[in-house]
Amino acid sequence: MSDIRLQIDGQEVAAQQGMTVLEAARGAGIEIPTLCHHEKLEPYGGCRLCIVEIEDRGRTKLVVSCVYLAADGLVVRTRSEKIDRIRRTILELLMAHAPDAFELQKLAEEYGAQRDRFEKEPMFCIHCGLCVRYCAEVKQKSAVGFIDRGIRKEISFIPEIAARECEPCKECFPLCPTSYLQAAYVLTRSLASSADKVG
Amino acid sequence: MDIARVDQIIDKYEAEPSSLIQVLLEIQAENNWLPAEALERISEKLQVPLARIQHIATFYKAFSLVPKGRHRIHICMGTACHVRGATRILDTVQELTGIQPGETDLELKFSLETVNCLGCCALGPVMEIDGETHGKMTTAGIEDVLKSYE
């Protein structure tokens, strides 16, 4: 575990080998916005909101800080016109799915994202995967998972497992940035109980 | 499909979690679809969470979680077939089998699917059944072709 030194927003930051840029920044009190990051979970790189600009051996490139490993001599910029523009667009796209999510609105205000820039397609899930990954990695129950792909990808509880595990746990509920998870859970439960009545 | 056969397939791959897709493909090939009991068994034996299996089984188009017929009809809707009357071919097949694209008939004989190009535009309009290509289809000829499948 050798120490490495990098520069984030002009500030010298010490980090350990194997840390991501995001971890190094947060350790030094520099805030980078994230939606899919959770310290108990493996890095995912799903929301792309934590994008930063890095300068390595004279070249600049855009990387996602939650999965990019910190390296010695790295120069990182967490805010610039370009980064803000990218984050704004990401937020605007996500708001087409979940226009009234509190976390998105808060970030939208900071980055000047317009809520109604893109045509609304409310599915309320932004595919951050927090619930799916928390259930699999921390609880090791996998009661909720993704199904399908592309524009039809959505979260889905497995009724048999959810009926057994979810009621006393519900630890994934506060993780959801849009509250869609709770709705999906209630829907699964009501479908399961109505199936019981029929059966 | 009985559970013993599922177990046999799982054993063939030594219950290796990384063989999940191979196991699913083999069951799909034999049974035409993946029943819930089979998936539960795989989850148990391969030690892969059911949610993950469900994700994979819904991700790939090769898998089906609903029963499929013994014969799969693919009707080409690509540009070349379209201008040569693919819509009329589709209408006739729908009329004869009584099913819409994406559906399977009650006897589990046919499943109907539309595809966007089968890559043999010169044979348009093309209908493919179980991988066998029937080119230059006419609405009158469909009945005979369908009859040759049991």
Tab-separated table of C-alpha atoms in Angstrom:
chain	number	residue	atom	x	y	z
A	1	MET	CA	0.000	0.000	0.000
A	2	SER	CA	2.220	2.777	-1.219
A	3	ASP	CA	1.065	6.334	-0.998
A	4	ILE	CA	0.462	8.251	-4.163
A	5	ARG	CA	0.034	11.954	-4.647
A	6	LEU	CA	-2.275	13.559	-7.111
A	7	GLN	CA	-3.682	16.986	-7.731
A	8	ILE	CA	-7.431	17.573	-7.604
A	9	ASP	CA	-8.714	21.049	-8.443
A	10	GLY	CA	-5.284	22.489	-7.712
A	11	GLN	CA	-5.121	20.846	-4.321
A	12	GLU	CA	-2.465	18.270	-3.435
A	13	VAL	CA	-4.189	15.078	-2.336
A	14	ALA	CA	-2.607	11.975	-0.844
A	15	ALA	CA	-4.201	8.633	-1.640
A	16	GLN	CA	-3.459	4.963	-1.427
A	17	GLN	CA	-2.775	2.619	-4.292
A	18	GLY	CA	-6.010	1.056	-5.477
A	19	MET	CA	-8.232	3.997	-4.530
A	20	THR	CA	-10.441	5.510	-7.172
A	21	VAL	CA	-10.275	9.195	-8.057
A	22	LEU	CA	-13.679	9.645	-6.431
A	23	GLU	CA	-12.524	8.119	-3.159
A	24	ALA	CA	-9.390	10.251	-3.172
A	25	ALA	CA	-11.429	13.399	-3.794
A	26	ARG	CA	-14.008	12.642	-1.131
A	27	GLY	CA	-11.205	11.819	1.306
A	28	ALA	CA	-9.870	15.320	0.767
A	29	GLY	CA	-13.299	16.881	1.138
A	30	ILE	CA	-13.771	17.626	-2.554
A	31	GLU	CA	-17.351	16.922	-3.605
A	32	ILE	CA	-18.111	15.089	-6.854
A	33	PRO	CA	-21.804	14.403	-7.525
A	34	THR	CA	-22.868	10.763	-7.865
A	35	LEU	CA	-26.098	8.834	-8.169
A	36	CYS	CA	-25.041	5.203	-8.489
A	37	HIS	CA	-22.160	5.236	-6.001
A	38	HIS	CA	-22.401	3.639	-2.567
A	39	GLU	CA	-19.426	3.074	-0.320
A	40	LYS	CA	-20.483	-0.440	0.657
A	41	LEU	CA	-20.822	-1.526	-2.969
A	42	GLU	CA	-18.445	-2.300	-5.786
A	43	PRO	CA	-17.908	0.624	-8.180
A	44	TYR	CA	-20.491	0.475	-10.953
A	45	GLY	CA	-19.975	3.422	-13.301
A	46	GLY	CA	-23.637	3.495	-14.246
A	47	CYS	CA	-24.820	7.084	-13.937
A	48	ARG	CA	-21.694	8.771	-15.369
A	49	LEU	CA	-22.433	11.875	-13.312
A	50	CYS	CA	-19.075	11.733	-11.514
A	51	ILE	CA	-17.260	12.408	-14.776
A	52	VAL	CA	-14.049	14.437	-14.367
A	53	GLU	CA	-11.281	15.698	-16.596
A	54	ILE	CA	-7.848	14.263	-15.988
A	55	GLU	CA	-4.432	15.221	-17.239
A	56	ASP	CA	-2.007	12.385	-17.448
A	57	ARG	CA	1.387	12.738	-19.105
A	58	GLY	CA	0.301	15.887	-20.880
A	59	ARG	CA	-2.993	14.593	-22.319
A	60	THR	CA	-6.420	15.419	-21.056
A	61	LYS	CA	-9.311	13.023	-21.157
A	62	LEU	CA	-12.710	12.576	-19.588
A	63	VAL	CA	-13.098	9.666	-17.201
A	64	VAL	CA	-15.678	8.463	-14.736
A	65	SER	CA	-14.081	9.045	-11.357
A	66	CYS	CA	-15.875	6.264	-9.479
A	67	VAL	CA	-14.170	3.560	-11.536
A	68	TYR	CA	-10.919	5.326	-12.508
A	69	LEU	CA	-7.997	4.448	-10.284
A	70	ALA	CA	-5.992	7.281	-8.789
A	71	ALA	CA	-2.386	7.335	-9.970
A	72	ASP	CA	0.711	9.215	-8.969
A	73	GLY	CA	1.051	12.632	-10.564
A	74	LEU	CA	-2.491	12.674	-11.921
A	75	VAL	CA	-4.051	16.118	-12.380
A	76	VAL	CA	-7.819	16.103	-11.939
A	77	ARG	CA	-10.372	18.817	-12.585
A	78	THR	CA	-13.805	18.153	-11.104
A	79	ARG	CA	-15.507	21.258	-12.491
A	80	SER	CA	-15.079	22.940	-15.853
A	81	GLU	CA	-17.408	24.280	-18.476
A	82	LYS	CA	-17.179	21.026	-20.384
A	83	ILE	CA	-17.829	18.799	-17.355
A	84	ASP	CA	-20.747	20.955	-16.238
A	85	ARG	CA	-22.244	20.723	-19.713
A	86	ILE	CA	-21.966	16.933	-19.724
A	87	ARG	CA	-23.462	16.638	-16.240
A	88	ARG	CA	-26.261	18.994	-17.244
A	89	THR	CA	-27.155	16.799	-20.218
A	90	ILE	CA	-27.015	13.618	-18.137
A	91	LEU	CA	-29.374	15.193	-15.609
A	92	GLU	CA	-31.715	16.415	-18.328
A	93	LEU	CA	-31.848	12.924	-19.821
A	94	LEU	CA	-32.492	11.336	-16.438
A	95	MET	CA	-35.227	13.864	-15.745
A	96	ALA	CA	-37.054	12.652	-18.825
A	97	HIS	CA	-37.509	9.458	-16.810
A	98	ALA	CA	-37.948	10.849	-13.311
A	99	PRO	CA	-38.820	14.548	-13.590
A	100	ASP	CA	-39.732	15.113	-9.957
A	101	ALA	CA	-37.082	13.101	-8.161
A	102	PHE	CA	-35.791	15.260	-5.325
A	103	GLU	CA	-32.134	14.324	-5.758
A	104	LEU	CA	-32.244	15.077	-9.464
A	105	GLN	CA	-33.948	18.428	-8.893
A	106	LYS	CA	-31.308	19.423	-6.378
A	107	LEU	CA	-28.507	18.592	-8.829
A	108	ALA	CA	-30.392	20.148	-11.717
A	109	GLU	CA	-30.493	23.436	-9.861
A	110	GLU	CA	-26.760	23.347	-9.289
A	111	TYR	CA	-25.922	22.535	-12.897
A	112	GLY	CA	-28.685	24.543	-14.520
A	113	ALA	CA	-30.376	21.527	-16.093
A	114	GLN	CA	-33.821	22.106	-17.563
A	115	ARG	CA	-36.409	19.682	-16.300
A	116	ASP	CA	-38.355	19.655	-19.563
A	117	ARG	CA	-35.594	19.695	-22.149
A	118	PHE	CA	-36.349	16.180	-23.385
A	119	GLU	CA	-39.707	14.642	-24.001
A	120	LYS	CA	-40.973	12.891	-20.887
A	121	GLU	CA	-40.969	9.154	-20.718
A	122	PRO	CA	-41.720	8.581	-17.066
A	123	MET	CA	-40.541	5.160	-15.984
A	124	PHE	CA	-39.164	6.621	-12.736
A	125	CYS	CA	-36.218	4.241	-12.620
A	126	ILE	CA	-32.852	5.686	-13.629
A	127	HIS	CA	-31.065	2.308	-13.576
A	128	CYS	CA	-28.542	3.290	-10.916
A	129	GLY	CA	-28.666	-0.338	-9.783
A	130	LEU	CA	-28.319	0.604	-6.103
A	131	CYS	CA	-31.190	-1.634	-4.967
A	132	VAL	CA	-30.120	-4.539	-7.171
A	133	ARG	CA	-26.495	-4.350	-6.118
A	134	TYR	CA	-27.225	-3.717	-2.437
A	135	CYS	CA	-29.497	-6.734	-2.278
A	136	ALA	CA	-26.923	-8.914	-4.044
A	137	GLU	CA	-23.691	-7.665	-2.482
A	138	VAL	CA	-24.578	-6.597	1.046
A	139	LYS	CA	-27.649	-8.670	1.866
A	140	GLN	CA	-26.805	-11.524	-0.559
A	141	LYS	CA	-30.488	-12.194	-1.141
A	142	SER	CA	-30.954	-10.977	-4.723
A	143	ALA	CA	-34.644	-10.384	-4.169
A	144	VAL	CA	-34.628	-7.666	-6.793
A	145	GLY	CA	-32.938	-7.754	-10.174
A	146	PHE	CA	-32.919	-6.202	-13.598
A	147	ILE	CA	-34.920	-7.678	-16.414
A	148	ASP	CA	-34.791	-7.091	-20.160
A	149	ARG	CA	-32.388	-4.648	-21.762
A	150	GLY	CA	-31.982	-1.308	-23.485
A	151	ILE	CA	-35.051	0.908	-23.338
A	152	ARG	CA	-37.102	-1.893	-21.785
A	153	LYS	CA	-34.707	-2.586	-18.917
A	154	GLU	CA	-36.392	-2.356	-15.534
A	155	ILE	CA	-36.123	-3.586	-11.975
A	156	SER	CA	-38.204	-6.529	-10.916
A	157	PHE	CA	-38.679	-8.220	-7.569
A	158	ILE	CA	-38.748	-12.006	-7.512
A	159	PRO	CA	-42.024	-12.530	-5.623
A	160	GLU	CA	-41.004	-15.810	-3.936
A	161	ILE	CA	-37.812	-14.344	-2.506
A	162	ALA	CA	-39.312	-10.922	-1.784
A	163	ALA	CA	-42.161	-12.462	0.195
A	164	ARG	CA	-39.622	-14.126	2.447
A	165	GLU	CA	-36.919	-11.500	2.779
A	166	CYS	CA	-38.178	-7.999	2.077
A	167	GLU	CA	-40.755	-7.179	4.724
A	168	PRO	CA	-38.308	-6.966	7.677
A	169	CYS	CA	-35.401	-5.567	5.613
A	170	LYS	CA	-36.340	-2.782	3.187
A	171	GLU	CA	-32.813	-1.424	3.507
A	172	CYS	CA	-32.762	-0.628	-0.197
A	173	PHE	CA	-35.705	1.795	0.069
A	174	PRO	CA	-33.743	4.872	1.219
A	175	LEU	CA	-31.055	4.182	-1.426
A	176	CYS	CA	-33.377	4.767	-4.375
A	177	PRO	CA	-32.836	8.245	-5.819
A	178	THR	CA	-36.320	8.382	-7.326
A	179	SER	CA	-38.487	6.356	-4.909
A	180	TYR	CA	-39.538	4.136	-7.814
A	181	LEU	CA	-38.232	1.089	-5.957
A	182	GLN	CA	-40.853	1.451	-3.230
A	183	ALA	CA	-43.557	1.643	-5.873
A	184	ALA	CA	-42.228	-1.483	-7.605
A	185	TYR	CA	-42.205	-3.290	-4.254
A	186	VAL	CA	-45.759	-2.315	-3.361
A	187	LEU	CA	-46.881	-3.373	-6.836
A	188	THR	CA	-45.193	-6.769	-6.514
A	189	ARG	CA	-46.757	-7.264	-3.098
A	190	SER	CA	-50.247	-6.391	-4.254
A	191	LEU	CA	-49.907	-8.619	-7.323
A	192	ALA	CA	-48.664	-11.476	-5.158
A	193	SER	CA	-51.478	-11.112	-2.641
A	194	SER	CA	-54.135	-10.897	-5.335
A	195	ALA	CA	-52.655	-14.049	-6.901
A	196	ASP	CA	-52.968	-15.736	-3.498
A	197	LYS	CA	-56.632	-14.855	-3.345
A	198	VAL	CA	-57.233	-16.285	-6.799
A	199	GLY	CA	-55.189	-19.403	-6.044
B	1	MET	CA	-39.336	-31.156	-19.360
B	2	ASP	CA	-38.599	-33.125	-16.232
B	3	ILE	CA	-36.199	-32.059	-13.519
B	4	ALA	CA	-34.048	-35.164	-13.992
B	5	ARG	CA	-33.160	-34.035	-17.506
B	6	VAL	CA	-32.363	-30.542	-16.207
B	7	ASP	CA	-30.067	-32.121	-13.627
B	8	GLN	CA	-28.383	-34.162	-16.338
B	9	ILE	CA	-27.606	-31.015	-18.335
B	10	ILE	CA	-26.346	-29.226	-15.225
B	11	ASP	CA	-24.097	-32.194	-14.363
B	12	LYS	CA	-22.687	-32.189	-17.864
B	13	TYR	CA	-21.317	-28.726	-17.146
B	14	GLU	CA	-20.191	-29.804	-13.651
B	15	ALA	CA	-22.515	-27.248	-12.043
B	16	GLU	CA	-20.058	-24.519	-12.981
B	17	PRO	CA	-21.599	-21.038	-12.455
B	18	SER	CA	-19.781	-19.716	-15.535
B	19	SER	CA	-21.592	-22.308	-17.687
B	20	LEU	CA	-24.954	-20.707	-16.910
B	21	ILE	CA	-25.618	-19.536	-20.457
B	22	GLN	CA	-24.608	-22.915	-21.925
B	23	VAL	CA	-27.015	-24.687	-19.579
B	24	LEU	CA	-29.802	-22.251	-20.433
B	25	LEU	CA	-29.126	-22.627	-24.168
B	26	GLU	CA	-29.267	-26.396	-23.969
B	27	ILE	CA	-32.556	-26.413	-22.082
B	28	GLN	CA	-33.927	-23.824	-24.475
B	29	ALA	CA	-32.899	-25.981	-27.462
B	30	GLU	CA	-34.507	-29.124	-26.065
B	31	ASN	CA	-37.612	-27.646	-24.549
B	32	ASN	CA	-38.126	-24.519	-26.698
B	33	TRP	CA	-38.542	-22.440	-23.550
B	34	LEU	CA	-37.283	-22.066	-19.987
B	35	PRO	CA	-39.807	-23.124	-17.341
B	36	ALA	CA	-39.646	-21.518	-13.892
B	37	GLU	CA	-38.926	-24.854	-12.177
B	38	ALA	CA	-35.893	-25.404	-14.384
B	39	LEU	CA	-34.549	-21.931	-13.574
B	40	GLU	CA	-35.019	-22.505	-9.856
B	41	ARG	CA	-33.146	-25.778	-10.131
B	42	ILE	CA	-30.294	-24.137	-12.030
B	43	SER	CA	-30.131	-21.350	-9.460
B	44	GLU	CA	-29.883	-23.905	-6.668
B	45	LYS	CA	-27.284	-26.132	-8.304
B	46	LEU	CA	-25.098	-23.503	-9.953
B	47	GLN	CA	-25.315	-21.194	-6.952
B	48	VAL	CA	-26.370	-18.285	-9.118
B	49	PRO	CA	-29.102	-15.996	-7.735
B	50	LEU	CA	-32.439	-16.311	-9.503
B	51	ALA	CA	-32.489	-12.553	-10.125
B	52	ARG	CA	-29.284	-12.896	-12.151
B	53	ILE	CA	-30.640	-15.804	-14.171
B	54	GLN	CA	-33.797	-13.814	-14.814
B	55	HIS	CA	-31.707	-10.865	-15.992
B	56	ILE	CA	-29.746	-13.044	-18.427
B	57	ALA	CA	-32.785	-14.998	-19.630
B	58	THR	CA	-34.633	-11.761	-20.432
B	59	PHE	CA	-31.544	-10.053	-21.886
B	60	TYR	CA	-30.889	-12.482	-24.730
B	61	LYS	CA	-33.462	-12.995	-27.416
B	62	ALA	CA	-32.402	-16.632	-27.746
B	63	PHE	CA	-34.211	-17.401	-24.492
B	64	SER	CA	-37.922	-17.517	-23.869
B	65	LEU	CA	-39.681	-17.563	-20.516
B	66	VAL	CA	-43.005	-18.437	-22.102
B	67	PRO	CA	-43.805	-21.644	-23.989
B	68	LYS	CA	-42.806	-21.636	-27.648
B	69	GLY	CA	-44.085	-23.839	-30.421
B	70	ARG	CA	-42.227	-26.768	-31.965
B	71	HIS	CA	-41.699	-24.772	-35.132
B	72	ARG	CA	-40.563	-21.186	-35.265
B	73	ILE	CA	-41.798	-19.102	-38.147
B	74	HIS	CA	-39.782	-16.005	-38.982
B	75	ILE	CA	-41.210	-13.692	-41.557
B	76	CYS	CA	-38.847	-11.185	-43.071
B	77	MET	CA	-40.068	-7.599	-42.955
B	78	GLY	CA	-36.906	-6.093	-44.446
B	79	THR	CA	-37.077	-3.499	-47.196
B	80	ALA	CA	-36.687	-5.915	-50.111
B	81	CYS	CA	-39.256	-8.371	-48.744
B	82	HIS	CA	-41.527	-5.501	-47.783
B	83	VAL	CA	-41.744	-4.153	-51.332
B	84	ARG	CA	-42.335	-7.676	-52.607
B	85	GLY	CA	-45.372	-8.080	-50.375
B	86	ALA	CA	-44.150	-9.356	-46.989
B	87	THR	CA	-47.157	-7.778	-45.289
B	88	ARG	CA	-49.526	-9.945	-47.306
B	89	ILE	CA	-47.439	-13.039	-46.479
B	90	LEU	CA	-47.642	-12.133	-42.802
B	91	ASP	CA	-51.401	-11.567	-43.010
B	92	THR	CA	-51.902	-14.973	-44.602
B	93	VAL	CA	-49.723	-16.755	-42.050
B	94	GLN	CA	-51.623	-15.013	-39.261
B	95	GLU	CA	-54.894	-16.105	-40.782
B	96	LEU	CA	-53.801	-19.723	-41.228
B	97	THR	CA	-52.160	-20.157	-37.825
B	98	GLY	CA	-54.449	-17.842	-35.893
B	99	ILE	CA	-51.554	-16.178	-34.076
B	100	GLN	CA	-49.987	-12.722	-34.106
B	101	PRO	CA	-46.231	-12.043	-34.156
B	102	GLY	CA	-44.758	-12.924	-30.746
B	103	GLU	CA	-47.474	-15.469	-30.039
B	104	THR	CA	-47.665	-19.258	-29.919
B	105	ASP	CA	-50.700	-21.361	-30.785
B	106	LEU	CA	-52.455	-23.497	-28.189
B	107	GLU	CA	-51.159	-26.812	-29.567
B	108	LEU	CA	-47.610	-25.456	-29.264
B	109	LYS	CA	-47.101	-26.124	-32.952
B	110	PHE	CA	-46.052	-22.739	-34.304
B	111	SER	CA	-44.536	-19.573	-32.891
B	112	LEU	CA	-44.654	-16.536	-35.124
B	113	GLU	CA	-42.008	-13.820	-35.205
B	114	THR	CA	-41.177	-11.008	-37.591
B	115	VAL	CA	-37.543	-10.234	-38.364
B	116	ASN	CA	-35.953	-7.279	-40.085
B	117	CYS	CA	-33.718	-9.010	-42.597
B	118	LEU	CA	-32.700	-12.605	-43.153
B	119	GLY	CA	-29.911	-11.635	-45.517
B	120	CYS	CA	-31.221	-13.241	-48.698
B	121	CYS	CA	-33.085	-10.304	-50.225
B	122	ALA	CA	-32.996	-11.801	-53.717
B	123	LEU	CA	-35.356	-14.528	-52.491
B	124	GLY	CA	-37.924	-12.063	-51.125
B	125	PRO	CA	-40.467	-12.317	-49.712
B	126	VAL	CA	-38.821	-14.790	-47.384
B	127	MET	CA	-40.285	-16.965	-44.677
B	128	GLU	CA	-38.014	-19.059	-42.492
B	129	ILE	CA	-39.233	-22.037	-40.481
B	130	ASP	CA	-36.836	-23.714	-38.032
B	131	GLY	CA	-33.901	-22.229	-39.897
B	132	GLU	CA	-35.109	-23.521	-43.251
B	133	THR	CA	-35.572	-20.765	-45.809
B	134	HIS	CA	-38.661	-20.605	-47.985
B	135	GLY	CA	-38.027	-17.984	-50.649
B	136	LYS	CA	-40.207	-16.253	-53.235
B	137	MET	CA	-43.282	-16.966	-51.134
B	138	THR	CA	-46.735	-16.455	-52.524
B	139	THR	CA	-49.881	-16.187	-50.445
B	140	ALA	CA	-51.215	-19.276	-52.243
B	141	GLY	CA	-48.111	-21.319	-51.456
B	142	ILE	CA	-48.059	-20.731	-47.699
B	143	GLU	CA	-50.647	-23.315	-46.773
B	144	ASP	CA	-48.668	-26.125	-48.430
B	145	VAL	CA	-45.473	-25.056	-46.688
B	146	LEU	CA	-47.153	-24.912	-43.265
B	147	LYS	CA	-48.787	-28.297	-43.847
B	148	SER	CA	-45.403	-29.953	-44.250
B	149	TYR	CA	-44.644	-29.267	-40.577
B	150	GLU	CA	-46.009	-31.498	-37.911
